[in-house]
XYZ file of N, CA, C and O in Angstrom:
748
model
N -21.344 102.216 115.845
C -22.207 101.515 114.939
C -23.032 102.465 114.098
O -23.060 103.671 114.312
N -23.716 101.889 113.158
C -24.548 102.624 112.225
C -25.909 102.913 112.845
O -26.565 102.008 113.370
N -26.329 104.178 112.799
C -27.666 104.536 113.259
C -28.608 104.428 112.077
O -28.372 105.023 111.029
N -29.685 103.655 112.260
C -30.660 103.479 111.189
C -32.059 103.428 111.759
O -32.259 103.096 112.926
N -33.007 103.741 110.893
C -34.410 103.624 111.258
C -34.825 102.156 111.221
O -34.520 101.438 110.271
N -35.500 101.723 112.264
C -36.089 100.384 112.320
C -37.554 100.575 112.710
O -37.839 100.975 113.838
N -38.493 100.340 111.782
C -39.907 100.588 112.082
C -40.437 99.802 113.280
O -41.437 100.188 113.876
N -39.746 98.744 113.668
C -40.181 97.935 114.813
C -39.593 98.420 116.131
O -39.973 97.933 117.189
N -38.644 99.372 116.049
C -37.934 99.806 117.253
C -38.113 101.304 117.461
O -37.539 102.113 116.750
N -38.923 101.683 118.454
C -39.191 103.091 118.778
C -37.922 103.805 119.280
O -37.850 105.023 119.310
N -36.904 103.051 119.678
C -35.648 103.629 120.155
C -34.581 103.704 119.060
O -33.415 103.923 119.358
N -34.994 103.530 117.811
C -34.058 103.673 116.690
C -34.220 105.071 116.100
O -35.100 105.839 116.493
N -33.379 105.402 115.148
C -33.491 106.667 114.438
C -34.867 106.739 113.777
O -35.327 105.758 113.194
N -35.537 107.881 113.875
C -36.919 107.990 113.394
C -37.046 107.988 111.877
O -38.113 107.707 111.340
N -35.953 108.306 111.160
C -35.988 108.356 109.700
C -34.547 108.318 109.205
O -33.653 108.850 109.855
N -34.324 107.691 108.055
C -32.964 107.601 107.510
C -32.546 108.828 106.702
O -31.382 108.958 106.341
N -33.479 109.720 106.394
C -33.174 110.924 105.616
C -32.761 112.047 106.565
O -33.589 112.835 107.017
N -31.475 112.128 106.852
C -30.944 113.076 107.825
C -30.626 114.396 107.136
O -29.984 114.433 106.087
N -31.073 115.512 107.759
C -30.851 116.845 107.203
C -29.953 117.711 108.073
O -29.291 118.604 107.574
N -29.927 117.482 109.379
C -29.153 118.329 110.282
C -28.640 117.516 111.455
O -29.355 116.658 111.982
N -27.399 117.790 111.864
C -26.798 117.106 113.011
C -25.976 118.127 113.788
O -25.196 118.875 113.204
N -26.178 118.194 115.115
C -25.298 118.991 115.963
C -25.004 118.205 117.238
O -25.785 117.340 117.641
N -23.873 118.526 117.851
C -23.560 118.011 119.176
C -23.645 119.194 120.123
O -23.012 120.221 119.903
N -24.456 119.054 121.191
C -24.616 120.174 122.113
C -23.481 120.210 123.140
O -22.581 119.366 123.118
N -23.523 121.198 124.023
C -22.455 121.401 125.009
C -22.269 120.215 125.943
O -21.185 119.989 126.455
N -23.328 119.451 126.165
C -23.245 118.298 127.072
C -22.740 117.039 126.371
O -22.551 116.013 127.020
N -22.545 117.105 125.043
C -22.073 115.948 124.298
C -23.181 115.119 123.688
O -22.920 114.105 123.046
N -24.425 115.544 123.859
C -25.559 114.853 123.248
C -25.640 115.243 121.773
O -25.449 116.398 121.423
N -25.936 114.279 120.921
C -26.081 114.535 119.487
C -27.559 114.632 119.148
O -28.359 113.790 119.547
N -27.892 115.676 118.398
C -29.264 115.907 117.938
C -29.280 115.737 116.434
O -28.438 116.279 115.721
N -30.257 114.945 115.954
C -30.334 114.593 114.541
C -31.710 114.985 114.015
O -32.732 114.494 114.500
N -31.723 115.879 113.027
C -32.973 116.287 112.395
C -33.153 115.534 111.100
O -32.196 115.336 110.348
N -34.376 115.118 110.811
C -34.648 114.319 109.628
C -35.693 114.985 108.729
O -36.391 115.906 109.145
N -35.809 114.491 107.498
C -36.747 115.019 106.508
C -38.138 114.414 106.623
O -38.815 114.288 105.646
N -38.573 114.022 107.736
C -39.919 113.467 107.866
C -40.103 112.689 109.143
O -41.213 112.288 109.472
N -39.024 112.500 109.873
C -39.097 111.758 111.126
C -38.812 112.615 112.345
O -38.514 112.100 113.410
N -38.903 113.928 112.192
C -38.732 114.813 113.331
C -37.301 114.922 113.820
O -36.347 114.848 113.047
N -37.176 115.067 115.123
C -35.901 115.302 115.794
C -35.556 114.096 116.649
O -36.433 113.502 117.276
N -34.276 113.734 116.678
C -33.801 112.612 117.477
C -32.701 113.087 118.417
O -31.829 113.855 118.024
N -32.754 112.610 119.648
C -31.720 112.885 120.643
C -30.955 111.582 120.855
O -31.535 110.577 121.251
N -29.656 111.612 120.578
C -28.836 110.406 120.690
C -27.821 110.585 121.806
O -26.952 111.443 121.733
N -27.950 109.768 122.826
C -26.979 109.742 123.921
C -25.945 108.683 123.559
O -26.226 107.479 123.628
N -24.760 109.124 123.176
C -23.731 108.180 122.705
C -23.248 107.254 123.818
O -22.827 106.131 123.537
N -23.308 107.708 125.070
C -22.836 106.872 126.183
C -23.739 105.660 126.389
O -23.272 104.554 126.597
N -25.049 105.897 126.333
C -26.000 104.811 126.571
C -26.476 104.163 125.270
O -27.026 103.066 125.289
N -26.322 104.899 124.150
C -26.813 104.406 122.868
C -28.301 104.643 122.671
O -28.859 104.260 121.653
N -28.949 105.288 123.628
C -30.399 105.500 123.557
C -30.733 106.674 122.644
O -30.131 107.737 122.730
N -31.721 106.448 121.775
C -32.248 107.494 120.899
C -33.669 107.814 121.359
O -34.498 106.925 121.524
N -33.916 109.100 121.573
C -35.251 109.572 121.928
C -35.789 110.362 120.744
O -35.107 111.255 120.235
N -37.000 110.030 120.318
C -37.609 110.697 119.171
C -38.549 111.811 119.636
O -39.306 111.637 120.586
N -38.472 112.961 118.958
C -39.391 114.069 119.187
C -40.140 114.291 117.879
O -39.540 114.667 116.871
N -41.445 114.046 117.916
C -42.265 114.118 116.710
C -43.393 115.127 116.875
O -43.802 115.447 117.998
N -43.909 115.601 115.753
C -45.077 116.472 115.777
C -46.301 115.660 116.183
O -46.537 114.566 115.676
N -47.080 116.201 117.117
C -48.344 115.603 117.528
C -49.411 116.681 117.374
O -49.402 117.666 118.123
N -50.327 116.538 116.399
C -51.330 117.585 116.171
C -52.206 117.876 117.386
O -52.783 118.949 117.495
N -52.274 116.949 118.328
C -53.081 117.146 119.533
C -52.307 117.857 120.645
O -52.886 118.229 121.646
N -50.986 118.013 120.447
C -50.150 118.618 121.484
C -49.445 119.862 120.942
O -48.490 119.751 120.182
N -49.890 121.066 121.346
C -49.258 122.290 120.838
C -47.821 122.478 121.338
O -47.107 123.340 120.834
N -47.387 121.674 122.297
C -46.026 121.760 122.830
C -45.114 120.667 122.283
O -44.058 120.395 122.840
N -45.548 120.055 121.158
C -44.686 119.102 120.457
C -43.983 119.845 119.325
O -44.234 121.032 119.081
N -43.098 119.168 118.631
C -42.383 119.744 117.496
C -43.377 120.289 116.472
O -44.378 119.636 116.178
N -43.106 121.476 115.902
C -44.039 122.129 114.975
C -44.339 121.327 113.730
O -45.456 121.317 113.238
N -43.337 120.640 113.200
C -43.483 119.848 111.983
C -42.374 118.809 111.977
O -41.322 119.027 112.574
N -42.554 117.701 111.309
C -41.567 116.619 111.339
C -40.431 116.767 110.335
O -39.594 115.891 110.231
N -40.380 117.870 109.601
C -39.292 118.104 108.651
C -38.291 119.071 109.277
O -38.533 120.266 109.321
N -37.184 118.557 109.757
C -36.175 119.374 110.441
C -35.010 119.629 109.488
O -34.308 118.708 109.093
N -34.834 120.902 109.119
C -33.762 121.284 108.198
C -32.546 121.859 108.911
O -31.446 121.825 108.374
N -32.733 122.451 110.098
C -31.627 123.143 110.758
C -31.820 123.130 112.268
O -32.956 123.165 112.753
N -30.695 123.095 112.989
C -30.701 123.093 114.454
C -29.564 123.983 114.934
O -28.452 123.913 114.406
N -29.824 124.813 115.940
C -28.779 125.614 116.566
C -29.036 125.645 118.077
O -30.184 125.621 118.514
N -27.959 125.666 118.853
C -28.054 125.682 120.318
C -27.831 127.104 120.825
O -27.012 127.842 120.288
N -28.557 127.485 121.893
C -28.322 128.799 122.496
C -27.469 128.651 123.760
O -27.063 127.540 124.119
N -27.181 129.755 124.425
C -26.295 129.739 125.594
C -26.833 128.913 126.753
O -26.073 128.398 127.558
N -28.152 128.785 126.859
C -28.739 128.018 127.954
C -28.813 126.527 127.661
O -29.255 125.745 128.495
N -28.383 126.119 126.456
C -28.425 124.706 126.087
C -29.728 124.295 125.442
O -29.930 123.123 125.131
N -30.629 125.259 125.234
C -31.873 124.967 124.522
C -31.596 124.956 123.024
O -30.598 125.489 122.560
N -32.509 124.355 122.267
C -32.343 124.245 120.813
C -33.371 125.091 120.080
O -34.518 125.219 120.524
N -32.944 125.626 118.945
C -33.815 126.301 118.002
C -33.784 125.474 116.732
O -32.723 125.094 116.257
N -34.968 125.172 116.206
C -35.097 124.209 115.123
C -35.879 124.841 113.978
O -36.977 125.371 114.190
N -35.317 124.781 112.788
C -36.038 125.200 111.591
C -36.696 123.971 111.006
O -36.016 123.039 110.597
N -38.020 123.969 111.027
C -38.738 122.807 110.503
C -39.920 123.279 109.657
O -40.964 123.616 110.158
N -39.647 123.278 108.336
C -40.662 123.770 107.412
C -40.850 125.254 107.615
O -39.893 126.017 107.642
N -42.084 125.668 107.787
C -42.376 127.081 108.012
C -42.362 127.453 109.494
O -42.698 128.576 109.860
N -41.954 126.540 110.342
C -41.911 126.786 111.787
C -40.496 127.054 112.275
O -39.527 126.467 111.797
N -40.391 127.917 113.278
C -39.204 128.028 114.110
C -39.630 127.464 115.449
O -40.538 127.988 116.097
N -39.022 126.360 115.858
C -39.384 125.706 117.110
C -38.275 125.890 118.127
O -37.100 125.790 117.804
N -38.666 126.162 119.360
C -37.732 126.324 120.472
C -37.947 125.154 121.420
O -39.028 124.983 121.968
N -36.928 124.327 121.589
C -37.012 123.190 122.495
C -36.294 123.530 123.788
O -35.090 123.789 123.793
N -37.035 123.523 124.877
C -36.422 123.643 126.198
C -35.944 122.239 126.561
O -36.742 121.367 126.878
N -34.647 122.017 126.451
C -34.098 120.669 126.568
C -34.308 120.065 127.949
O -34.414 118.852 128.074
N -34.397 120.887 128.984
C -34.593 120.363 130.339
C -35.974 119.745 130.515
O -36.142 118.804 131.295
N -36.969 120.258 129.775
C -38.344 119.780 129.949
C -38.870 118.988 128.762
O -39.866 118.285 128.886
N -38.245 119.132 127.587
C -38.756 118.472 126.387
C -39.961 119.174 125.794
O -40.653 118.626 124.941
N -40.206 120.421 126.225
C -41.359 121.177 125.744
C -40.935 122.114 124.617
O -39.925 122.800 124.709
N -41.742 122.133 123.556
C -41.491 122.990 122.402
C -42.413 124.202 122.438
O -43.569 124.106 122.840
N -41.887 125.337 121.980
C -42.697 126.505 121.677
C -42.490 126.736 120.190
O -41.350 126.830 119.721
N -43.579 126.816 119.435
C -43.505 126.894 117.981
C -43.980 128.251 117.485
O -44.989 128.771 117.952
N -43.243 128.791 116.518
C -43.578 130.081 115.933
C -43.771 129.897 114.436
O -42.936 129.299 113.774
N -44.888 130.395 113.926
C -45.137 130.378 112.490
C -46.075 131.501 112.124
O -46.423 132.323 112.963
N -46.506 131.539 110.876
C -47.347 132.642 110.422
C -48.734 132.637 111.069
O -49.442 133.624 110.991
N -49.109 131.541 111.713
C -50.412 131.497 112.377
C -50.336 131.772 113.874
O -51.338 131.768 114.555
N -49.124 132.008 114.381
C -48.975 132.271 115.806
C -49.626 133.597 116.171
O -49.539 134.564 115.430
N -50.278 133.636 117.316
C -50.966 134.843 117.754
C -50.081 135.735 118.618
O -50.386 136.885 118.819
N -48.984 135.195 119.129
C -48.206 135.933 120.123
C -46.952 136.601 119.578
O -46.073 136.957 120.317
N -46.851 136.794 118.276
C -45.640 137.396 117.723
C -45.869 137.934 116.329
O -46.898 137.717 115.722
N -44.887 138.655 115.840
C -44.920 139.157 114.476
C -44.844 137.974 113.510
O -44.173 136.995 113.773
N -45.493 138.086 112.388
C -45.587 137.027 111.379
C -44.215 136.561 110.898
O -43.372 137.359 110.526
N -43.988 135.254 110.913
C -42.733 134.691 110.408
C -42.665 134.817 108.884
O -41.647 135.175 108.334
N -43.748 134.505 108.171
C -43.829 134.666 106.723
C -42.678 133.995 105.983
O -42.055 134.588 105.114
N -42.357 132.763 106.360
C -41.276 132.035 105.692
C -41.867 130.887 104.901
O -42.678 130.133 105.410
N -41.451 130.748 103.648
C -41.895 129.610 102.862
C -41.281 128.334 103.410
O -41.902 127.300 103.452
N -40.035 128.414 103.820
C -39.342 127.268 104.396
C -38.066 127.785 105.043
O -37.398 128.638 104.484
N -37.743 127.283 106.220
C -36.489 127.643 106.880
C -35.454 126.599 106.493
O -35.609 125.430 106.802
N -34.405 127.033 105.799
C -33.373 126.112 105.335
C -32.179 126.025 106.280
O -31.602 124.960 106.451
N -31.779 127.161 106.847
C -30.582 127.209 107.686
C -30.805 128.170 108.840
O -31.611 129.098 108.756
N -30.084 127.924 109.940
C -30.158 128.766 111.130
C -28.753 129.082 111.612
O -27.833 128.282 111.450
N -28.615 130.234 112.260
C -27.416 130.523 113.032
C -27.815 131.476 114.151
O -28.897 132.051 114.138
N -26.944 131.607 115.110
C -27.175 132.483 116.252
C -26.019 133.458 116.312
O -24.865 133.062 116.198
N -26.333 134.746 116.491
C -25.247 135.724 116.523
C -24.808 136.020 117.955
O -25.392 135.511 118.918
N -23.801 136.856 118.092
C -23.223 137.146 119.407
C -24.178 137.916 120.316
O -23.975 137.974 121.516
N -25.249 138.499 119.741
C -26.253 139.207 120.535
C -27.418 138.309 120.930
O -28.370 138.762 121.554
N -27.378 137.035 120.516
C -28.434 136.093 120.868
C -29.573 136.019 119.881
O -30.529 135.271 120.101
N -29.512 136.781 118.785
C -30.566 136.709 117.773
C -30.432 135.419 116.977
O -29.327 134.957 116.704
N -31.563 134.848 116.594
C -31.599 133.665 115.743
C -31.831 134.156 114.315
O -32.814 134.853 114.037
N -30.926 133.784 113.407
C -31.016 134.180 112.007
C -31.424 132.975 111.174
O -30.922 131.881 111.372
N -32.344 133.224 110.242
C -32.891 132.162 109.410
C -32.692 132.475 107.948
O -33.016 133.570 107.492
N -32.169 131.509 107.203
C -32.168 131.583 105.754
C -33.400 130.848 105.280
O -33.611 129.685 105.627
N -34.250 131.537 104.504
C -35.538 130.955 104.115
C -35.722 131.019 102.604
O -34.885 131.556 101.886
N -36.848 130.518 102.151
C -37.242 130.639 100.755
C -37.826 132.004 100.456
O -38.300 132.253 99.355
N -37.803 132.890 101.450
C -38.355 134.234 101.300
C -37.439 135.258 101.974
O -37.884 136.092 102.738
N -36.121 135.137 101.756
C -35.169 136.092 102.308
C -34.578 135.672 103.642
O -34.544 134.491 103.988
N -34.132 136.674 104.395
C -33.518 136.458 105.709
C -34.503 136.911 106.770
O -35.166 137.937 106.622
N -34.561 136.165 107.852
C -35.368 136.548 109.005
C -34.463 136.519 110.233
O -33.564 135.687 110.335
N -34.707 137.443 111.144
C -34.049 137.355 112.449
C -35.142 137.300 113.497
O -36.232 137.846 113.306
N -34.845 136.600 114.587
C -35.814 136.438 115.677
C -35.127 136.803 116.974
O -34.033 136.318 117.264
N -35.770 137.666 117.742
C -35.265 138.041 119.056
C -35.989 137.192 120.100
O -37.194 137.361 120.305
N -35.293 136.250 120.759
C -35.948 135.379 121.735
C -36.516 136.114 122.949
O -37.403 135.600 123.616
N -36.033 137.331 123.218
C -36.534 138.097 124.367
C -37.870 138.754 124.034
O -38.852 138.604 124.760
N -37.928 139.466 122.907
C -39.164 140.160 122.531
C -40.120 139.268 121.742
O -41.284 139.615 121.575
N -39.605 138.163 121.236
C -40.369 137.229 120.402
C -40.889 137.912 119.135
O -41.988 137.662 118.678
N -40.031 138.752 118.557
C -40.388 139.459 117.330
C -39.420 139.086 116.214
O -38.238 138.864 116.445
N -39.975 139.042 115.019
C -39.210 138.756 113.809
C -38.917 140.047 113.058
O -39.711 140.988 113.083
N -37.777 140.076 112.369
C -37.441 141.121 111.403
C -37.261 140.430 110.059
O -36.704 139.342 110.005
N -37.684 141.072 109.009
C -37.629 140.492 107.672
C -36.707 141.304 106.771
O -36.747 142.530 106.791
N -35.922 140.606 105.977
C -35.055 141.241 104.985
C -35.298 140.495 103.682
O -34.886 139.354 103.531
N -36.008 141.156 102.760
C -36.453 140.518 101.537
C -35.534 140.859 100.366
O -34.855 141.882 100.365
N -35.578 140.028 99.358
C -34.911 140.308 98.082
C -35.662 141.422 97.374
O -36.886 141.376 97.249
N -34.941 142.433 96.932
C -35.514 143.535 96.164
C -34.739 143.639 94.852
O -33.592 144.108 94.854
N -35.317 143.188 93.746
C -34.604 143.265 92.462
C -34.096 144.683 92.200
O -34.804 145.656 92.418
N -32.835 144.778 91.791
C -32.250 146.069 91.472
C -31.634 146.806 92.648
O -30.989 147.826 92.464
N -31.824 146.316 93.865
C -31.240 146.971 95.040
C -29.814 146.459 95.235
O -29.616 145.316 95.648
N -28.794 147.292 94.984
C -27.410 146.823 95.113
C -26.991 146.576 96.560
O -25.966 145.957 96.805
N -27.784 147.040 97.526
C -27.461 146.851 98.948
C -28.327 145.781 99.601
O -28.291 145.602 100.806
N -29.106 145.084 98.797
C -30.007 144.060 99.330
C -29.483 142.654 99.082
O -28.408 142.445 98.523
N -30.256 141.673 99.486
C -29.933 140.263 99.272
C -29.989 139.973 97.777
O -30.851 140.495 97.069
N -29.118 139.099 97.291
C -29.018 138.846 95.849
C -30.040 137.841 95.310
O -30.073 137.608 94.113
N -30.890 137.256 96.168
C -31.866 136.266 95.698
C -32.929 136.080 96.783
O -32.713 136.411 97.947
N -34.065 135.511 96.400
C -35.126 135.186 97.354
C -34.690 134.074 98.316
O -34.965 134.116 99.502
N -34.040 133.055 97.772
C -33.760 131.845 98.529
C -32.376 131.892 99.170
O -31.370 131.999 98.479
N -32.345 131.800 100.490
C -31.102 131.831 101.258
C -30.814 130.419 101.749
O -31.602 129.834 102.489
N -29.682 129.859 101.307
C -29.361 128.465 101.608
C -28.183 128.289 102.554
O -27.874 127.166 102.947
N -27.509 129.388 102.905
C -26.397 129.320 103.855
C -26.365 130.615 104.644
O -26.630 131.690 104.093
N -26.072 130.514 105.946
C -26.021 131.709 106.789
C -25.054 131.460 107.939
O -25.006 130.372 108.500
N -24.242 132.492 108.237
C -23.230 132.374 109.286
C -23.036 133.730 109.931
O -22.897 134.743 109.239
N -23.010 133.772 111.255
C -22.701 134.996 111.988
C -21.228 134.960 112.353
O -20.756 133.998 112.957
N -20.483 136.023 111.975
C -19.060 136.030 112.310
C -18.818 136.767 113.632
O -19.749 137.323 114.234
N -17.581 136.782 114.093
C -17.256 137.346 115.402
C -17.362 138.870 115.447
O -17.424 139.458 116.516
N -17.422 139.524 114.288
C -17.547 140.979 114.259
C -19.001 141.439 114.251
O -19.271 142.634 114.321
N -19.931 140.489 114.132
C -21.348 140.837 114.120
C -21.983 140.821 112.746
O -23.184 141.003 112.614
N -21.179 140.629 111.700
C -21.737 140.543 110.352
C -22.402 139.196 110.138
O -22.008 138.196 110.741
N -23.395 139.178 109.256
C -24.087 137.953 108.883
C -23.727 137.652 107.435
O -23.995 138.452 106.537
N -23.108 136.500 107.208
C -22.743 136.059 105.861
C -23.886 135.230 105.312
O -24.391 134.323 105.987
N -24.269 135.517 104.075
C -25.456 134.911 103.491
C -25.108 134.325 102.122
O -24.535 135.008 101.282
N -25.453 133.052 101.922
C -25.325 132.418 100.619
C -26.703 132.219 100.033
O -27.627 131.816 100.739
N -26.846 132.515 98.748
C -28.161 132.428 98.122
C -28.171 131.417 96.976
O -27.133 130.925 96.554
N -29.360 131.168 96.482
C -29.561 130.233 95.372
C -28.881 130.715 94.097
O -28.601 129.923 93.209
N -28.623 132.014 93.985
C -27.991 132.560 92.779
C -26.472 132.413 92.833
O -25.767 133.016 92.041
N -25.979 131.595 93.769
C -24.553 131.315 93.922
C -23.762 132.560 94.297
O -22.608 132.697 93.958
N -24.405 133.474 95.011
C -23.729 134.690 95.447
C -23.613 134.699 96.965
O -24.478 134.186 97.667
N -22.528 135.303 97.465
C -22.386 135.556 98.893
C -22.731 137.011 99.155
O -22.411 137.896 98.372
N -23.385 137.245 100.270
C -23.737 138.585 100.700
C -23.243 138.744 102.127
O -23.255 137.787 102.899
N -22.819 139.950 102.481
C -22.491 140.253 103.876
C -23.505 141.273 104.354
O -23.655 142.349 103.769
N -24.234 140.905 105.398
C -25.257 141.752 105.963
C -24.684 142.427 107.197
O -24.271 141.762 108.150
N -24.645 143.753 107.191
C -24.146 144.533 108.325
C -25.351 144.942 109.151
O -26.162 145.768 108.724
N -25.483 144.400 110.355
C -26.646 144.678 111.201
C -26.749 146.160 111.578
O -27.834 146.666 111.790
N -25.609 146.841 111.665
C -25.624 148.244 112.078
C -26.225 149.144 111.023
O -26.859 150.151 111.330
N -26.048 148.799 109.752
C -26.559 149.655 108.675
C -27.694 149.012 107.910
O -28.310 149.622 107.072
């Protein structure tokens, strides 16, 4: 059947403006929306669970605009939502949020996270409105790769709208200038 938002039903899709969809290893579907947060859809039972930002709860979703979702090896989710990178521990439903105001890590400095991918080393890569960012979940540190006009070895634009880690370790990057870039982590 069709999944739709019903304002009278808390167990319906939280918003009809869908931006990201993934199916995790267990077969659960996760749906990110442009204002209704994150939804967990169990296809067997038909139950939808909504995860929304709660300003009173620092362990809720960082923001209700979910643009990208990626799963890690442990089955946890990494979510790009606005200027936040949110980590959802799926077993507990608890979020850890990282942004430019976080005290426990290097500054994210992202205007907006548009796309996410995870590489073979476990790093989370983000395509943002301010270049490429990588996040190491172990050290909780960010690395920044900015657009530098005139640099033939740099990213071809500020805005990164597509990102993919290939099996050799390279990061493929699509930008707003309609160019593809290959980022070699070794160099």
